[in-house]
PDB file of C-alpha atoms in Angstrom:
ATOM      1  CA  UNK A   1      14.209 -49.480  -8.171  1.00 45.00           C
ATOM      2  CA  UNK A   2      16.408 -47.774 -10.952  1.00 49.00           C
ATOM      3  CA  UNK A   3      15.320 -44.367  -9.498  1.00 48.00           C
ATOM      4  CA  UNK A   4      16.686 -45.089  -6.306  1.00 47.00           C
ATOM      5  CA  UNK A   5      19.671 -47.108  -7.658  1.00 50.00           C
ATOM      6  CA  UNK A   6      20.393 -43.773  -9.602  1.00 47.00           C
ATOM      7  CA  UNK A   7      19.993 -41.339  -6.659  1.00 46.00           C
ATOM      8  CA  UNK A   8      22.217 -43.830  -4.772  1.00 45.00           C
ATOM      9  CA  UNK A   9      25.021 -43.581  -7.235  1.00 48.00           C
ATOM     10  CA  UNK A  10      24.928 -39.967  -7.905  1.00 48.00           C
ATOM     11  CA  UNK A  11      25.868 -39.610  -3.939  1.00 48.00           C
ATOM     12  CA  UNK A  12      23.110 -37.344  -3.309  1.00 47.00           C
ATOM     13  CA  UNK A  13      21.394 -37.134   0.154  1.00 48.00           C
ATOM     14  CA  UNK A  14      18.317 -35.191   0.818  1.00 44.00           C
ATOM     15  CA  UNK A  15      18.398 -33.668   4.248  1.00 47.00           C
ATOM     16  CA  UNK A  16      16.689 -30.624   5.896  1.00 44.00           C
ATOM     17  CA  UNK A  17      18.922 -27.712   6.971  1.00 51.00           C
ATOM     18  CA  UNK A  18      20.346 -28.183  10.326  1.00 57.00           C
ATOM     19  CA  UNK A  19      18.711 -24.587  11.493  1.00 56.00           C
ATOM     20  CA  UNK A  20      15.867 -22.909  10.085  1.00 57.00           C
ATOM     21  CA  UNK A  21      16.424 -19.708   8.645  1.00 60.00           C
ATOM     22  CA  UNK A  22      14.133 -16.904   7.584  1.00 58.00           C
ATOM     23  CA  UNK A  23      14.520 -17.573   3.967  1.00 61.00           C
ATOM     24  CA  UNK A  24      13.332 -21.500   4.386  1.00 61.00           C
ATOM     25  CA  UNK A  25      10.038 -19.974   6.840  1.00 62.00           C
ATOM     26  CA  UNK A  26       9.089 -17.596   4.362  1.00 62.00           C
ATOM     27  CA  UNK A  27      10.655 -18.186   0.802  1.00 65.00           C
ATOM     28  CA  UNK A  28      10.441 -15.142  -1.835  1.00 68.00           C
ATOM     29  CA  UNK A  29       7.259 -15.090  -3.577  1.00 69.00           C
ATOM     30  CA  UNK A  30       6.594 -12.189  -5.756  1.00 70.00           C
ATOM     31  CA  UNK A  31       2.963 -11.403  -5.566  1.00 79.00           C
ATOM     32  CA  UNK A  32       2.467 -11.814  -1.739  1.00 84.00           C
ATOM     33  CA  UNK A  33       1.910  -9.351   1.249  1.00 87.00           C
ATOM     34  CA  UNK A  34       2.570 -10.358   4.787  1.00 89.00           C
ATOM     35  CA  UNK A  35       0.283  -9.695   8.195  1.00 91.00           C
ATOM     36  CA  UNK A  36       0.898 -10.061  11.659  1.00 92.00           C
ATOM     37  CA  UNK A  37      -2.294 -10.891  13.548  1.00 92.00           C
ATOM     38  CA  UNK A  38      -3.091 -11.908  17.039  1.00 92.00           C
ATOM     39  CA  UNK A  39      -6.189 -13.381  18.832  1.00 91.00           C
ATOM     40  CA  UNK A  40      -7.258 -15.299  22.481  1.00 90.00           C
ATOM     41  CA  UNK A  41      -5.561 -18.336  22.536  1.00 88.00           C
ATOM     42  CA  UNK A  42      -9.290 -20.123  22.550  1.00 89.00           C
ATOM     43  CA  UNK A  43     -10.041 -18.279  19.148  1.00 91.00           C
ATOM     44  CA  UNK A  44      -6.984 -19.502  17.375  1.00 93.00           C
ATOM     45  CA  UNK A  45      -7.785 -21.666  14.626  1.00 94.00           C
ATOM     46  CA  UNK A  46      -5.825 -22.312  11.608  1.00 94.00           C
ATOM     47  CA  UNK A  47      -8.715 -23.169   9.227  1.00 95.00           C
ATOM     48  CA  UNK A  48     -10.561 -20.205  10.374  1.00 96.00           C
ATOM     49  CA  UNK A  49      -7.762 -17.905   9.390  1.00 96.00           C
ATOM     50  CA  UNK A  50      -7.291 -19.791   6.264  1.00 95.00           C
ATOM     51  CA  UNK A  51     -11.086 -19.456   5.388  1.00 96.00           C
ATOM     52  CA  UNK A  52     -10.761 -15.565   6.089  1.00 96.00           C
ATOM     53  CA  UNK A  53      -8.195 -15.004   3.613  1.00 95.00           C
ATOM     54  CA  UNK A  54      -9.678 -17.149   1.046  1.00 95.00           C
ATOM     55  CA  UNK A  55     -12.861 -15.168   1.329  1.00 94.00           C
ATOM     56  CA  UNK A  56     -10.715 -12.531  -0.434  1.00 91.00           C
ATOM     57  CA  UNK A  57      -9.984 -14.862  -3.350  1.00 92.00           C
ATOM     58  CA  UNK A  58      -6.494 -15.095  -2.027  1.00 92.00           C
ATOM     59  CA  UNK A  59      -4.365 -18.151  -0.687  1.00 93.00           C
ATOM     60  CA  UNK A  60      -2.680 -18.365   2.634  1.00 93.00           C
ATOM     61  CA  UNK A  61       0.872 -19.185   1.769  1.00 91.00           C
ATOM     62  CA  UNK A  62       2.602 -19.282   5.223  1.00 90.00           C
ATOM     63  CA  UNK A  63       1.427 -19.319   8.843  1.00 92.00           C
ATOM     64  CA  UNK A  64       3.972 -19.219  11.525  1.00 89.00           C
ATOM     65  CA  UNK A  65       2.758 -18.772  15.344  1.00 89.00           C
ATOM     66  CA  UNK A  66       5.629 -15.998  16.489  1.00 82.00           C
ATOM     67  CA  UNK A  67       4.455 -15.859  20.281  1.00 73.00           C
ATOM     68  CA  UNK A  68       2.195 -17.540  22.684  1.00 59.00           C
ATOM     69  CA  UNK A  69       3.029 -16.616  26.195  1.00 59.00           C
ATOM     70  CA  UNK A  70       0.976 -15.534  29.229  1.00 58.00           C
ATOM     71  CA  UNK A  71       2.963 -12.173  29.005  1.00 63.00           C
ATOM     72  CA  UNK A  72       0.363 -11.190  26.130  1.00 65.00           C
ATOM     73  CA  UNK A  73      -2.758 -12.079  28.162  1.00 77.00           C
ATOM     74  CA  UNK A  74      -2.871 -15.686  26.603  1.00 81.00           C
ATOM     75  CA  UNK A  75      -2.877 -14.328  23.381  1.00 86.00           C
ATOM     76  CA  UNK A  76      -1.325 -16.042  19.813  1.00 90.00           C
ATOM     77  CA  UNK A  77       0.537 -13.985  17.707  1.00 90.00           C
ATOM     78  CA  UNK A  78       1.152 -15.163  14.341  1.00 92.00           C
ATOM     79  CA  UNK A  79       2.493 -14.245  11.029  1.00 91.00           C
ATOM     80  CA  UNK A  80       0.941 -15.029   7.879  1.00 92.00           C
ATOM     81  CA  UNK A  81       1.707 -14.494   4.034  1.00 91.00           C
ATOM     82  CA  UNK A  82      -1.046 -14.361   1.292  1.00 92.00           C
ATOM     83  CA  UNK A  83      -1.288 -14.439  -2.320  1.00 89.00           C
ATOM     84  CA  UNK A  84      -2.437 -10.624  -2.363  1.00 85.00           C
ATOM     85  CA  UNK A  85       0.032  -7.736  -3.454  1.00 80.00           C
ATOM     86  CA  UNK A  86      -2.024  -5.462  -1.273  1.00 83.00           C
ATOM     87  CA  UNK A  87      -3.108  -6.840   2.406  1.00 88.00           C
ATOM     88  CA  UNK A  88      -5.797  -4.379   3.067  1.00 89.00           C
ATOM     89  CA  UNK A  89      -8.923  -6.804   1.958  1.00 91.00           C
ATOM     90  CA  UNK A  90      -7.469  -9.872   3.818  1.00 93.00           C
ATOM     91  CA  UNK A  91      -7.111  -7.695   6.828  1.00 93.00           C
ATOM     92  CA  UNK A  92     -10.453  -6.582   6.633  1.00 94.00           C
ATOM     93  CA  UNK A  93     -11.528 -10.207   6.237  1.00 95.00           C
ATOM     94  CA  UNK A  94      -9.561 -11.315   9.206  1.00 95.00           C
ATOM     95  CA  UNK A  95     -11.148  -8.435  11.386  1.00 95.00           C
ATOM     96  CA  UNK A  96     -14.639  -9.561  10.543  1.00 95.00           C
ATOM     97  CA  UNK A  97     -13.639 -13.207  11.651  1.00 95.00           C
ATOM     98  CA  UNK A  98     -12.554 -11.646  14.949  1.00 94.00           C
ATOM     99  CA  UNK A  99      -8.887 -11.406  14.637  1.00 95.00           C
ATOM    100  CA  UNK A 100      -6.754  -8.515  15.514  1.00 93.00           C
ATOM    101  CA  UNK A 101      -4.420  -7.172  12.479  1.00 93.00           C
ATOM    102  CA  UNK A 102      -1.434  -5.801  14.363  1.00 90.00           C
ATOM    103  CA  UNK A 103       0.843  -4.725  11.218  1.00 88.00           C
ATOM    104  CA  UNK A 104       1.164  -5.359   7.314  1.00 86.00           C
ATOM    105  CA  UNK A 105       4.081  -5.033   5.195  1.00 80.00           C
ATOM    106  CA  UNK A 106       2.447  -1.922   2.986  1.00 61.00           C
ATOM    107  CA  UNK A 107       5.807  -0.470   2.688  1.00 49.00           C
ATOM    108  CA  UNK A 108       6.745  -2.577  -0.417  1.00 54.00           C
ATOM    109  CA  UNK A 109       3.717  -1.383  -2.361  1.00 54.00           C
ATOM    110  CA  UNK A 110       5.344   1.948  -2.900  1.00 58.00           C
ATOM    111  CA  UNK A 111       8.548   1.034  -4.243  1.00 66.00           C
ATOM    112  CA  UNK A 112       7.609  -2.291  -6.075  1.00 69.00           C
ATOM    113  CA  UNK A 113       9.327  -1.755  -9.861  1.00 78.00           C
ATOM    114  CA  UNK A 114       6.905  -4.674 -11.160  1.00 78.00           C
ATOM    115  CA  UNK A 115       3.693  -2.816  -9.785  1.00 75.00           C
ATOM    116  CA  UNK A 116       4.946   0.497 -11.416  1.00 81.00           C
ATOM    117  CA  UNK A 117       5.784  -1.207 -14.767  1.00 86.00           C
ATOM    118  CA  UNK A 118       2.207  -2.952 -14.497  1.00 85.00           C
ATOM    119  CA  UNK A 119       0.488   0.656 -13.863  1.00 83.00           C
ATOM    120  CA  UNK A 120       2.570   2.332 -16.737  1.00 86.00           C
ATOM    121  CA  UNK A 121       1.445  -0.363 -19.097  1.00 88.00           C
ATOM    122  CA  UNK A 122      -2.155   0.341 -18.317  1.00 86.00           C
ATOM    123  CA  UNK A 123      -1.885   4.022 -18.561  1.00 86.00           C
ATOM    124  CA  UNK A 124      -0.240   3.601 -22.014  1.00 85.00           C
ATOM    125  CA  UNK A 125      -3.289   1.614 -23.040  1.00 85.00           C
ATOM    126  CA  UNK A 126      -5.679   4.012 -21.549  1.00 85.00           C
ATOM    127  CA  UNK A 127      -3.920   6.929 -23.524  1.00 81.00           C
ATOM    128  CA  UNK A 128      -5.244   5.217 -26.640  1.00 65.00           C
TER     129      UNK A 128
END
């Protein structure tokens, strides 16, 4: 009870934002990459997608279904975020599970300052 009284005395109210934002759906995570996948409606399974991601020693951070209509030949399109900086291994695993990988966010890999500093440190240690 004291905790509840403390919260009420500070006039703090917990509430969800009125409208979802992209930052709320995909909060910033440094070690992550995003993939756009699609499959037939009958083949969609969030647990199978998670297993495919976990086969690459990664974690499924976000899974958002972005399109589910008859205009796409009864296909489900989902955007996922995984805990790997490079999405290529996860993309291959998803394709083995029968999902089609439509796009990945490879552009962030080339200009990432954290990755560049880690590579420079590795090269420094290899030179000695």
